[in-house]
Coordinates of C-alpha atoms in Angstrom, one line a residue:
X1 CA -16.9 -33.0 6.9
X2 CA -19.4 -30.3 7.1
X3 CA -18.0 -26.6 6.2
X4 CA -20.2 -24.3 7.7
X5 CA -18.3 -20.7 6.5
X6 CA -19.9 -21.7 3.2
X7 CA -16.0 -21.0 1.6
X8 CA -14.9 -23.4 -1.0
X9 CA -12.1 -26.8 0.7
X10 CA -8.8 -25.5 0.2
X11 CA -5.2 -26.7 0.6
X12 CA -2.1 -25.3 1.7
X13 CA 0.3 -25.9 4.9
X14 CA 0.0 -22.9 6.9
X15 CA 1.7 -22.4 10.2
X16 CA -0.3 -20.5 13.2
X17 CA 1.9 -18.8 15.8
X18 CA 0.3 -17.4 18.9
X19 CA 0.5 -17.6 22.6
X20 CA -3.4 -17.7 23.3
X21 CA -4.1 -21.2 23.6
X22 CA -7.4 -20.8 23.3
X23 CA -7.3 -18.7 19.9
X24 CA -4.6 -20.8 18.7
X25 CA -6.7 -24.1 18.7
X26 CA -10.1 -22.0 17.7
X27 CA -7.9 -20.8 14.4
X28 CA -6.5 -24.3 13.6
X29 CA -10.1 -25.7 13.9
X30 CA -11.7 -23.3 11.3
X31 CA -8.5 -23.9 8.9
X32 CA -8.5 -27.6 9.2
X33 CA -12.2 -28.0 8.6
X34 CA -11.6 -26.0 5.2
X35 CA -8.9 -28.1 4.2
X36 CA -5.6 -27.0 4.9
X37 CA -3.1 -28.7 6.6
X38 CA -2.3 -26.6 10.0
X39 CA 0.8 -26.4 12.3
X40 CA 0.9 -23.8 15.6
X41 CA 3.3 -23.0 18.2
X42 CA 2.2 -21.0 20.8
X43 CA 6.5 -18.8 20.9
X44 CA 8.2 -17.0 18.4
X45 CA 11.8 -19.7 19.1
X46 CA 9.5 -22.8 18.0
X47 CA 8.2 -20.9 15.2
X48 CA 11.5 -20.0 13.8
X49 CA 12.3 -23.9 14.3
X50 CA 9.2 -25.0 12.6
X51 CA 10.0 -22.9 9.8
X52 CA 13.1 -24.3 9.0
X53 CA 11.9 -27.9 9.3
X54 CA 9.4 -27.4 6.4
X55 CA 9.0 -23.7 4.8
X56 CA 5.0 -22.8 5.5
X57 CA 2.8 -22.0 2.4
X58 CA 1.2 -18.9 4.6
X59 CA 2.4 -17.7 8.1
X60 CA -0.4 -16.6 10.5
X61 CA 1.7 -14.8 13.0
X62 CA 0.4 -12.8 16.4
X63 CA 2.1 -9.9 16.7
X64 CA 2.5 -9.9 20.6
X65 CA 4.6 -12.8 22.7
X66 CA 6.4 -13.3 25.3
X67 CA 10.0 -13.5 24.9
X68 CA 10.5 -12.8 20.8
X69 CA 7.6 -11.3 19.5
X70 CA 6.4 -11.4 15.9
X71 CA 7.8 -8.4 14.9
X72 CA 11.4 -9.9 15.2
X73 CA 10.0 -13.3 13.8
X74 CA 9.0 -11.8 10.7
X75 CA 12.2 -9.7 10.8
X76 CA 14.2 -12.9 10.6
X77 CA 12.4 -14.8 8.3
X78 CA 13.1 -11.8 5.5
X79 CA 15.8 -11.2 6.4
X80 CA 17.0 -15.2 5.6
X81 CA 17.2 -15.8 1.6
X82 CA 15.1 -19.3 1.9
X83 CA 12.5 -18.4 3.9
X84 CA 12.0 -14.0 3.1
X85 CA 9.0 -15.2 -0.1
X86 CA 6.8 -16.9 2.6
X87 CA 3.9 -14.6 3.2
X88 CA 3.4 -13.1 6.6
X89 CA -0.2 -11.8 7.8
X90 CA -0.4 -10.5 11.1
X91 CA -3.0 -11.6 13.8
X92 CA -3.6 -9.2 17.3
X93 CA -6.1 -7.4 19.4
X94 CA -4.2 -4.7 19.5
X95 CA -3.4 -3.0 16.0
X96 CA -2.1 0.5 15.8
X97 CA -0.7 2.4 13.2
X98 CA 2.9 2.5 14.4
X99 CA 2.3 -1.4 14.5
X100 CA 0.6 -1.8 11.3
X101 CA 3.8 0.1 9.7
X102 CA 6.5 -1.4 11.4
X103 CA 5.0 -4.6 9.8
X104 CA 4.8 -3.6 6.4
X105 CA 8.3 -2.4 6.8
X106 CA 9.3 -5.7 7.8
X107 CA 7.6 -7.1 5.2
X108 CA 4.1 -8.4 6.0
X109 CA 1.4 -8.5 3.4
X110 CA -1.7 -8.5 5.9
X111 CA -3.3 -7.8 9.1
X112 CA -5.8 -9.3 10.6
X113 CA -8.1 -8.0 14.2
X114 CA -8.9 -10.1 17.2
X115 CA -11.5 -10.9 17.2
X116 CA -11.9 -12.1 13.7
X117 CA -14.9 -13.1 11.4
X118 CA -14.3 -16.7 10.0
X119 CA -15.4 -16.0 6.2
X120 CA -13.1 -12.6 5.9
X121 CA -9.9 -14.4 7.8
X122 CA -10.4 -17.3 5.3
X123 CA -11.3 -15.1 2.0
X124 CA -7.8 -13.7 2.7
X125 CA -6.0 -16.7 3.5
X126 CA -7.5 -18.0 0.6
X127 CA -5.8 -15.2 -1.8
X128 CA -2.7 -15.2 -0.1
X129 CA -2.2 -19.0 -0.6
X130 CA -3.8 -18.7 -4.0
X131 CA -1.2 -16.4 -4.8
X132 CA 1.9 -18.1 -3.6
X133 CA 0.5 -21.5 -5.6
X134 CA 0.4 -18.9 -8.4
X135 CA 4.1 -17.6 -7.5
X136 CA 5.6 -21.1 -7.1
X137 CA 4.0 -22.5 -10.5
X138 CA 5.1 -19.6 -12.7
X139 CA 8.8 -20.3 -11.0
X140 CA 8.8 -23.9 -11.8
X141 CA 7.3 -23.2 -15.1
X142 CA 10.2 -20.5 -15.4
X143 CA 12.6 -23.6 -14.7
X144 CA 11.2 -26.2 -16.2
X145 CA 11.4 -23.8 -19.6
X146 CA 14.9 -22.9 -18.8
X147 CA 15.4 -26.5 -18.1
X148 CA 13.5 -27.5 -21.8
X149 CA 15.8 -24.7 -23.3
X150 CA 19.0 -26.3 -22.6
X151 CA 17.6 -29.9 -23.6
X152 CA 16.4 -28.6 -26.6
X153 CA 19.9 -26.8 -27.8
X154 CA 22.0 -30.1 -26.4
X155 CA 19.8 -31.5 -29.0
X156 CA 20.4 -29.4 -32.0
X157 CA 24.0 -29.2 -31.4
X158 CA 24.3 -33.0 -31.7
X159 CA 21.7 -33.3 -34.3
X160 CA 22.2 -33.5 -38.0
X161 CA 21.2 -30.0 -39.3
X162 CA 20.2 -29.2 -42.8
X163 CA 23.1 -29.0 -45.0
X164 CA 22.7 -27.1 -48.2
X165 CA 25.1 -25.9 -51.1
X166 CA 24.9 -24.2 -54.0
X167 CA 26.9 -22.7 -56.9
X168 CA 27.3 -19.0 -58.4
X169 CA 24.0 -19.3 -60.0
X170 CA 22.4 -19.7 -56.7
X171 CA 21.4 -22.9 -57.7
X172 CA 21.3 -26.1 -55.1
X173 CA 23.8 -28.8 -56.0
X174 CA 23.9 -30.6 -52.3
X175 CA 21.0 -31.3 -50.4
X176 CA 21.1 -33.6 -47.2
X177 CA 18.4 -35.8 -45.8
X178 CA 18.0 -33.4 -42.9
X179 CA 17.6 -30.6 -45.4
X180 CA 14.5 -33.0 -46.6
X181 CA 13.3 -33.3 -43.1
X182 CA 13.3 -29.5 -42.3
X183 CA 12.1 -28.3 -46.0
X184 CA 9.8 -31.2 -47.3
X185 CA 11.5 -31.6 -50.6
X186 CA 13.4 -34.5 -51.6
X187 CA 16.6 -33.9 -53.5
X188 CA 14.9 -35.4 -57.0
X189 CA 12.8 -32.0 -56.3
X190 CA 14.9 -29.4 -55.4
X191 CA 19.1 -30.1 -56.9
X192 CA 19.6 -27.8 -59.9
X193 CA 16.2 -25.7 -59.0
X194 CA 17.0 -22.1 -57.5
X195 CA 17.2 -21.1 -53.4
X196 CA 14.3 -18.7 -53.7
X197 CA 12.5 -21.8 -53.6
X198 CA 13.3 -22.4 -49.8
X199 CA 12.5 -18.7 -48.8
X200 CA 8.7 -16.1 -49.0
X201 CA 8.7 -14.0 -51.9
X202 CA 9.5 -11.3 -50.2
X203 CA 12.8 -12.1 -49.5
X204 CA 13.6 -13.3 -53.4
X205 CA 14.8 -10.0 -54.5
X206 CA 17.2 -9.2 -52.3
X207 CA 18.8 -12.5 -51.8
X208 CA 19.5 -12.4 -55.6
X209 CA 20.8 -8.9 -55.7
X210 CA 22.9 -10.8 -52.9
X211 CA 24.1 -13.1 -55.2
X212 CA 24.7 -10.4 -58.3
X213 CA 27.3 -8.4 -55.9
X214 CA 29.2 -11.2 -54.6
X215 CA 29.5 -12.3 -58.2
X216 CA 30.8 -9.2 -59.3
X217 CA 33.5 -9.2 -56.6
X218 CA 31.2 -7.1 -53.8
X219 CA 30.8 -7.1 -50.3
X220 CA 29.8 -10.7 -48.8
X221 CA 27.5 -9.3 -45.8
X222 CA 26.5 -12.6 -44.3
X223 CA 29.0 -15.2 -45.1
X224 CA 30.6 -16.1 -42.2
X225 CA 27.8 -15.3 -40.0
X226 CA 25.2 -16.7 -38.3
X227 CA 21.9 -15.3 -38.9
X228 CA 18.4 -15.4 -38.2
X229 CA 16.0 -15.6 -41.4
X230 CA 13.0 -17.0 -42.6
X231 CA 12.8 -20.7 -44.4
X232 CA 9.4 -21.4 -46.5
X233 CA 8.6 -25.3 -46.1
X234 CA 7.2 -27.1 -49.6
X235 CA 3.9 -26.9 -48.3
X236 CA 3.7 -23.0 -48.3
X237 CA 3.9 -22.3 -44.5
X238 CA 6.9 -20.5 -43.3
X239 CA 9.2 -20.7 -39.8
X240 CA 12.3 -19.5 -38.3
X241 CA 15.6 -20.9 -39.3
X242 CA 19.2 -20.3 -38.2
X243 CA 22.2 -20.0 -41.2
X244 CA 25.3 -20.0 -41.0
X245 CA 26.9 -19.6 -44.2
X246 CA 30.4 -20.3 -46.0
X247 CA 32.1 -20.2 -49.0
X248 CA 34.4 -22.0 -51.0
X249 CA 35.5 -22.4 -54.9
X250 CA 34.8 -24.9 -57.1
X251 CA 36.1 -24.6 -60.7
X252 CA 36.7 -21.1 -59.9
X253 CA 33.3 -20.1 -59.6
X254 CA 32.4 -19.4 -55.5
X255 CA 29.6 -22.1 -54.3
X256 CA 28.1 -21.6 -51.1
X257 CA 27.4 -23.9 -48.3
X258 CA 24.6 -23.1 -46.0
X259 CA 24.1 -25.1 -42.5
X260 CA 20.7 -24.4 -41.8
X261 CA 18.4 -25.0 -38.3
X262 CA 15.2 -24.9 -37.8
X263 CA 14.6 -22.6 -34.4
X264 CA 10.4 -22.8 -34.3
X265 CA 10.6 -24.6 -30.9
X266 CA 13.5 -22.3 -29.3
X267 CA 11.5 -19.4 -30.5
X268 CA 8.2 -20.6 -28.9
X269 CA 9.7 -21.2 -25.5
X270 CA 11.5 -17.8 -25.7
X271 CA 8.3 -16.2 -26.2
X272 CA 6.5 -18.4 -23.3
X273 CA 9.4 -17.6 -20.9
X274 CA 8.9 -14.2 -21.7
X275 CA 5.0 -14.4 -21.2
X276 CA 6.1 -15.6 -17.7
X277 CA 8.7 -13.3 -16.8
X278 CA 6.4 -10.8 -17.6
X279 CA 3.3 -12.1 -15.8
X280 CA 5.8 -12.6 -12.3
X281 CA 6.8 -8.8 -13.1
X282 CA 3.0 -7.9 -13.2
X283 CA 2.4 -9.9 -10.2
X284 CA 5.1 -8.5 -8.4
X285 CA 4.3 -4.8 -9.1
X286 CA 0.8 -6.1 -7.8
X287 CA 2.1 -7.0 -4.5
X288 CA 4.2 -3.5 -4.2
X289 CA 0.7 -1.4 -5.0
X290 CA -1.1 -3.6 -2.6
X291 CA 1.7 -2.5 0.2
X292 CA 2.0 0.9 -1.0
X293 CA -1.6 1.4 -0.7
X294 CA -2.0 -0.1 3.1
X295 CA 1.0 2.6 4.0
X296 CA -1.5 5.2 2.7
X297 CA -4.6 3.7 4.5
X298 CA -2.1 4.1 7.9
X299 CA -0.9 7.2 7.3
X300 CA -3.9 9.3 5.6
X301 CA -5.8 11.4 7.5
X302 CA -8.7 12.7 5.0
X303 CA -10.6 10.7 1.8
X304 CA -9.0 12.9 -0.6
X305 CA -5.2 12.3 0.7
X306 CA -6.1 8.6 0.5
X307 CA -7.8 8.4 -2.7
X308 CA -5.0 10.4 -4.7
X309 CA -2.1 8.9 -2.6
X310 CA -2.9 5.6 -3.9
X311 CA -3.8 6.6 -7.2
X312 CA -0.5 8.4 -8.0
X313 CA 1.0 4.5 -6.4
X314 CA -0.6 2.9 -9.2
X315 CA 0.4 5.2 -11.9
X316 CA 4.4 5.6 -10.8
X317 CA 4.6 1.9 -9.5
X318 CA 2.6 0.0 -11.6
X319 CA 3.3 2.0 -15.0
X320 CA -0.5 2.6 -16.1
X321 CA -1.4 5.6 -17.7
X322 CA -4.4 6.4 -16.1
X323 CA -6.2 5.7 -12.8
X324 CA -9.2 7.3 -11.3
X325 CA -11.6 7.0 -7.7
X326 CA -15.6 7.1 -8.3
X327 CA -17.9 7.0 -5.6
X328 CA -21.5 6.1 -6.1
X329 CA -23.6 9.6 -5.1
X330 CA -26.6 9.1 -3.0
X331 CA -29.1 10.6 -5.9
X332 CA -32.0 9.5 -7.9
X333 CA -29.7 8.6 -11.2
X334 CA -26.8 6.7 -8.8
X335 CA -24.1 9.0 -10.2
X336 CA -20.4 7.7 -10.0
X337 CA -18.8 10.7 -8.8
X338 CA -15.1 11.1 -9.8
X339 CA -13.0 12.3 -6.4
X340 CA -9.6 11.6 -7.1
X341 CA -7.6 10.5 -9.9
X342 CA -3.4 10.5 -11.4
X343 CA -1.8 9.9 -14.7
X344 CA -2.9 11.1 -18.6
X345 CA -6.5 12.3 -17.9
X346 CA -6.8 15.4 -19.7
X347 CA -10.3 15.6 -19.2
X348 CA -11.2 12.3 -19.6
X349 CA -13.4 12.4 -16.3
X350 CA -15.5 15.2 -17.7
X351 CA -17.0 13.0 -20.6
X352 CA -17.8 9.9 -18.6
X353 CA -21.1 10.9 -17.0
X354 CA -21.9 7.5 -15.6
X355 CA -25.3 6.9 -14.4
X356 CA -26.2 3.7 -12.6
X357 CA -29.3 3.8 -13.5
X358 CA -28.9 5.2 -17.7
X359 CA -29.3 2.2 -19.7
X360 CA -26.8 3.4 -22.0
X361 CA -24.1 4.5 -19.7
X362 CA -25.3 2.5 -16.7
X363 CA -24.1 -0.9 -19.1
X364 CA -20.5 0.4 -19.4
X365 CA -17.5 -1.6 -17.6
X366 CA -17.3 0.2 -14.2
X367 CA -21.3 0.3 -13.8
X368 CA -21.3 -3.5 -14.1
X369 CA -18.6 -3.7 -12.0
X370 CA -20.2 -1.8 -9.0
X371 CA -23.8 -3.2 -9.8
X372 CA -21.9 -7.1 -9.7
X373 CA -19.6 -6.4 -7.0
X374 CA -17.3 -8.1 -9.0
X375 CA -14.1 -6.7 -11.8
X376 CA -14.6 -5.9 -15.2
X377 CA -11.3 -6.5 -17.1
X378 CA -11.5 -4.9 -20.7
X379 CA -8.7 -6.6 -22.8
X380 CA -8.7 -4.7 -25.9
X381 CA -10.6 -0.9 -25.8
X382 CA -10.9 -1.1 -29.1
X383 CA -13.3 -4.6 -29.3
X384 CA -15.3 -4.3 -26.2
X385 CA -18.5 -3.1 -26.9
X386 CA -19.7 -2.5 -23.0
X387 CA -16.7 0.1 -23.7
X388 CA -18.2 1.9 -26.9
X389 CA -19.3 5.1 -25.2
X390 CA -15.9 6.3 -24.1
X391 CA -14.0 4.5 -27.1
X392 CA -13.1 7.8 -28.6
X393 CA -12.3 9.5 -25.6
X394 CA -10.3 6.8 -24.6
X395 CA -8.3 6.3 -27.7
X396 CA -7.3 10.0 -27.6
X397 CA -5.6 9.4 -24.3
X398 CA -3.8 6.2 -25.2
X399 CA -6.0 3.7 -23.7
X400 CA -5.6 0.3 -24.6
X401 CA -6.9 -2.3 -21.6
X402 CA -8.8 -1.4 -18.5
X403 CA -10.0 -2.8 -14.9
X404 CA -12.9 -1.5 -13.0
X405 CA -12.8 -3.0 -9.5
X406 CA -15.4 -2.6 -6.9
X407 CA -14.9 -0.7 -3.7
X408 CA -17.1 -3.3 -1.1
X409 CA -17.2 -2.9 2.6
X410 CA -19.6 -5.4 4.1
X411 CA -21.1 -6.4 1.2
X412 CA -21.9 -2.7 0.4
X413 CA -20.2 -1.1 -3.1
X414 CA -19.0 2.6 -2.3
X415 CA -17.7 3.2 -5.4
X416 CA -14.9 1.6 -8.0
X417 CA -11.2 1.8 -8.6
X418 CA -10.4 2.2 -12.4
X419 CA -7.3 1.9 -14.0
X420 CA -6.2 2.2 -17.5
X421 CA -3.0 1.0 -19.6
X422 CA -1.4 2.1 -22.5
X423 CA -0.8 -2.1 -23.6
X424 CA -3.8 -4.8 -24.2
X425 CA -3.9 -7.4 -22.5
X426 CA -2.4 -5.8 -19.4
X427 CA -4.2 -7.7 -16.2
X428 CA -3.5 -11.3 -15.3
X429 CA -5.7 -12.8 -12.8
X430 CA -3.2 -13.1 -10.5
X431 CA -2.5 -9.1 -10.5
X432 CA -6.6 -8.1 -10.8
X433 CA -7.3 -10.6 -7.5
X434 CA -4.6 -8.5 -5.5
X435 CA -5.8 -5.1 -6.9
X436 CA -9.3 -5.7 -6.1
X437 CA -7.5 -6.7 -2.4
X438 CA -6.5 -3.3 -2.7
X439 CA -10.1 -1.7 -4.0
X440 CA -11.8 -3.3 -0.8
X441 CA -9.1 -1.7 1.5
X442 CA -9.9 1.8 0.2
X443 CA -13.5 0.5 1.2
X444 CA -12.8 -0.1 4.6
X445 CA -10.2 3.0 4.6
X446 CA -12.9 5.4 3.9
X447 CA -15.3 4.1 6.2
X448 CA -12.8 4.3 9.0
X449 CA -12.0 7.9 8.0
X450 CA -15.3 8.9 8.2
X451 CA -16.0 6.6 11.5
X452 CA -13.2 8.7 12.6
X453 CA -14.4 11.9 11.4
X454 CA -17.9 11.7 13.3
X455 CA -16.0 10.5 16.6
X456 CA -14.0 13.9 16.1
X457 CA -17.0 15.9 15.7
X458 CA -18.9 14.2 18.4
X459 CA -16.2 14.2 20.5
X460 CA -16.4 18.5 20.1
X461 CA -19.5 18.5 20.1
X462 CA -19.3 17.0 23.6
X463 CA -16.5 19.4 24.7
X464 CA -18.8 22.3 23.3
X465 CA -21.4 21.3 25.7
X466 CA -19.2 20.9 28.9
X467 CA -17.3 23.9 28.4
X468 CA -20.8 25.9 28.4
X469 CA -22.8 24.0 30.6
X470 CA -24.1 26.2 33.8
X471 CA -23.7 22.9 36.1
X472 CA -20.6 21.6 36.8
X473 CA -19.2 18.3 35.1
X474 CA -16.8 16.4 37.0
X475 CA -15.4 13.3 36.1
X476 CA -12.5 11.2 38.1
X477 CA -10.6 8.1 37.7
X478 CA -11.1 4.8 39.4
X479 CA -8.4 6.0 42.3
X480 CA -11.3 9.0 43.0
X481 CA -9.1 11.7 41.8
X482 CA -9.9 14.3 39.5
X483 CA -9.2 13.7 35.4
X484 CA -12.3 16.5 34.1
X485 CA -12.9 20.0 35.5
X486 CA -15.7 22.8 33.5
X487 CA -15.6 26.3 33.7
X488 CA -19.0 25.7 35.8
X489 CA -17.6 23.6 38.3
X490 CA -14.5 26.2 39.0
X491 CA -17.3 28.8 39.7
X492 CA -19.2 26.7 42.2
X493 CA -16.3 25.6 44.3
X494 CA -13.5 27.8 43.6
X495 CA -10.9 26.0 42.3
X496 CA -9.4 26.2 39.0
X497 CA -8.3 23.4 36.8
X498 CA -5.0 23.7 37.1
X499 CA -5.4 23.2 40.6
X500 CA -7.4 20.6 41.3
X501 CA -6.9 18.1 38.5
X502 CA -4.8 15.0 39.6
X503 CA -6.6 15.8 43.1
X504 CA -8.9 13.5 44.8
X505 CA -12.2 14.1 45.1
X506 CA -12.5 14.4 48.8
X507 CA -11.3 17.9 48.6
X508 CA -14.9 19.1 47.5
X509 CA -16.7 17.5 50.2
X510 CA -17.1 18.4 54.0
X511 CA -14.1 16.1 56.4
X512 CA -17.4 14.1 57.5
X513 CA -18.0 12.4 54.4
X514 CA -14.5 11.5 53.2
X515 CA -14.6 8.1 54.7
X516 CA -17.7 6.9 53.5
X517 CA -16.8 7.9 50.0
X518 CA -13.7 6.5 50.3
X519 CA -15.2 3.1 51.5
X520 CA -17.4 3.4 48.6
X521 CA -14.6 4.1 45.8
X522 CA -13.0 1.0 47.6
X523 CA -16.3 -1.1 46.8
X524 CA -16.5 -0.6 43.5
X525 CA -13.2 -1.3 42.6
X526 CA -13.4 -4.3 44.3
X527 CA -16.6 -5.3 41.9
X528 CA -19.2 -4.2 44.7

């Protein structure tokens, strides 16, 4: 099937809820031909059923319907344990900012403007979907570990474990065939020979002063206990073991028994369910920038409030040390001009002096960011050598790892959002994808601000002129009556605002000509 949006076939069950017909089939369409599979309902009651006959990947919700809207849909959906992780973008024509927040307190992640353009409503059903894949994975991968974890210890517990004993000297007298399996020596090789053998070097001392001060009547710190230590196999390498240790007499002389595991494997899947606890964390702190930053972009009213609102969000709610706002100046040399920045700068944005257009510090991370539309994730400050420049200025600061993400607005780069952590390897995919989500939305932001700011000025401008216009400027509404009333028009026919406002226009012309005009304001609003 052809796909003419030129975005790459998906998949993904995605439910469409909205009571324009019309729309609803249109949007089905365009998701179907890219591959996912697509259920609608034109009421919020069938949605809420559909829901609970098979949970959605991605809810497309409109935001206004007859009889329970999508506010309330989405109010019940969180509000329910099974369904509250399905993500929720909004779909209207009409999108305020009391909306818009009422939403994200509710819990929706998006919002999307009838009408739509295909490729932006996909790109961001795309990432959403993408993310929940990414979501639901790392949870089964979480279980599936947890699940391995509790295999792997039935195992131990019912498997033979090494079993080792040796006398006063500290020399090995019993040595089990599992004790072969887990060290590599056989027990022609290793009975009579000394347990150094079986532990790194650095270790030898202290095990024998061990030895010395039980001997001599002293303190027996581990017997008794089960501890975590360090075995060295025949071959050299070394690996975690668990020993628990006891004692006994023999002859009277103490001999020691050791039952010893070997906890490699639980140690790697502790570390790789920590890896993905901490990559949901990161992913989930990603998700609460990303809504912290679209309450800014509702409720700011200038750049600069924007800029440094959602700079201080990613500082306090995502932990970083540093993160700064550079918008590309309209010069000869392209300079990235710093506007707003939060965390551990101390002057750090002094010293940057990027330049697109300097070779040297027009190559750095953020200038290949902006010039690729596209992030620049430095891993390690220390080993990227795009980073070189500001390595010393960095390392003063505490810099470790650092993302530059492009600002774009219709395919235009404003500027970048840059943000540094004290940790390498600090940015997952998962959490740069939504973060450069949030980069573009400071894109559109600012352009709406200053949309916004040039209606305000040209709407005073406008005002300016009215006010001290010598002809009078009258304007009335479709009923004929009287909404706009200058300072000229109150000299020419004596009325002042207060008085004739809300009053029809019939009272300005002569009792001969009401009729006509009345015929004629008739007319037009019957589309003559």
């Amino acid at each position: 099937m052809n796909n003419p949006t030129g975005v790459a076939q998906n998949s993904g069950d995605i439910l469409i809820v909205d009571d324009d017909l019309d729309g609803l089939k249109l949007l089905a369409k365009v998701l179907s031909n890219t591959g996912y599979s697509v259920r609608s309902t034109s009421n919020g009651e069938l949605a809420l059923r559909s829901v609970q006959a098979k949970h959605p990947d991605l809810i497309l919700l409109d935001i206004k319907m007859p009889g329970i809207d999508g506010l309330e849909v989405c109010q019940r959906l969180k509000a329910d344990e099974t369904t509250r992780d399905i993500p929720i973008i909004f779909i209207s024509a009409v999108m305020d900012a009391e909306t818009k927040a009422k939403g994200i307190e509710l819990g929706a992640l998006d919002f999307i403007t009838k009408p739509y353009h295909a490729k932006e409503l996909l790109g961001r059903v795309h990432l959403f979907i993408e993310l929940k894949n990414r979501l639901d994975l790392i949870q089964l991968q979480n279980r599936k570990i947890k699940e391995s974890e509790m295999v792997f210890r039935s195992i131990a517990e019912t498997a033979t474990d090494a079993i080792v004993t040796a006398d006063n000297e500290g020399k090995v007298i019993l040595w089990n065939l599992a004790a072969e399996r887990i060290f590599g020596y056989a027990s022609t090789e290793i009975i009579g020979k000394p347990l150094t053998m079986l532990m790194p070097e650095r270790f030898r001392a202290q095990h024998n002063a061990g030895i010395a001060r039980i001997k001599a009547g002293g303190e027996k710190r581990v017997i008794g206990r089960t501890v975590e230590l360090v075995g060295l196999h025949k071959d050299g390498s070394e690996f975690p073991i668990e020993l628990s240790i006891s004692t006994w007499e023999a002859g009277g002389k103490a001999c020691f028994t050791g039952i010893i595991r070997n906890i490699g494997r639980r140690k790697l899947e502790e570390e790789k369910l920590k890896q993905s606890n901490e990559e949901l964390k990161r992913s989930n702190t990603a998700l609460k920038i990303l809504s912290e930053g679209n309450k800014a972009l509702i409720t700011s009213v200038d750049e600069g409030e924007l800029l440094k609102s959602v700079c201080h969000t990613i500082v306090h709610v995502g932990q970083f040390r540093f993160a700064w706002v550079g918008i590309v100046a309209q010069d000869e040399a392209k300079t990235l001009r710093p506007v707003a920045s939060f965390g551990i700068g101390d002057g750090y944005l002094d010293v940057l002096n990027i330049s697109l257009t300097d070779e040297k510090r027009g190559s750095g991370p953020t200038a290949i960011a902006i010039k690729n539309n596209t992030p620049y994730v430095v891993y390690d400050i220390e080993t990227e050598d795009r980073f070189a420049p500001w390595r010393e200025e960095a390392h003063k600061r505490g810099y470790r790892s650092s993302a530059a993400l492009p600002m774009s607005y219709e395919g235009e780069v404003v500027g970048s959002l840059n943000i540094y952590s004290e940790k390498t390897n600090t940015f997952g995919e998962t959490e740069v994808g939504l973060l450069l989500e949030l980069a573009s939305d400071l894109a559109f932001g600012l352009h709406s601000l200053r949309e916004r700011a040039e209606k305000d000025r040209t709407t005073k401008e406008l005002y300016s002129l009215m006010v001290t216009a010598t002809d009078a400027i009258i304007t009335a509404d479709d009923e004929g009556k009287v909404i706009i009333w200058n300072r000229a028009a109150e000299r020419i026919f004596g009325y002042a605002s207060t008085v004739i406002i809300g009053k029809p226009l019939t009272m300005l012309m002569p009792e001969r000509f009401r009729a006509q005009h009345n015929a004629g304001i008739a007319r037009m609003k019957a589309g003559g």
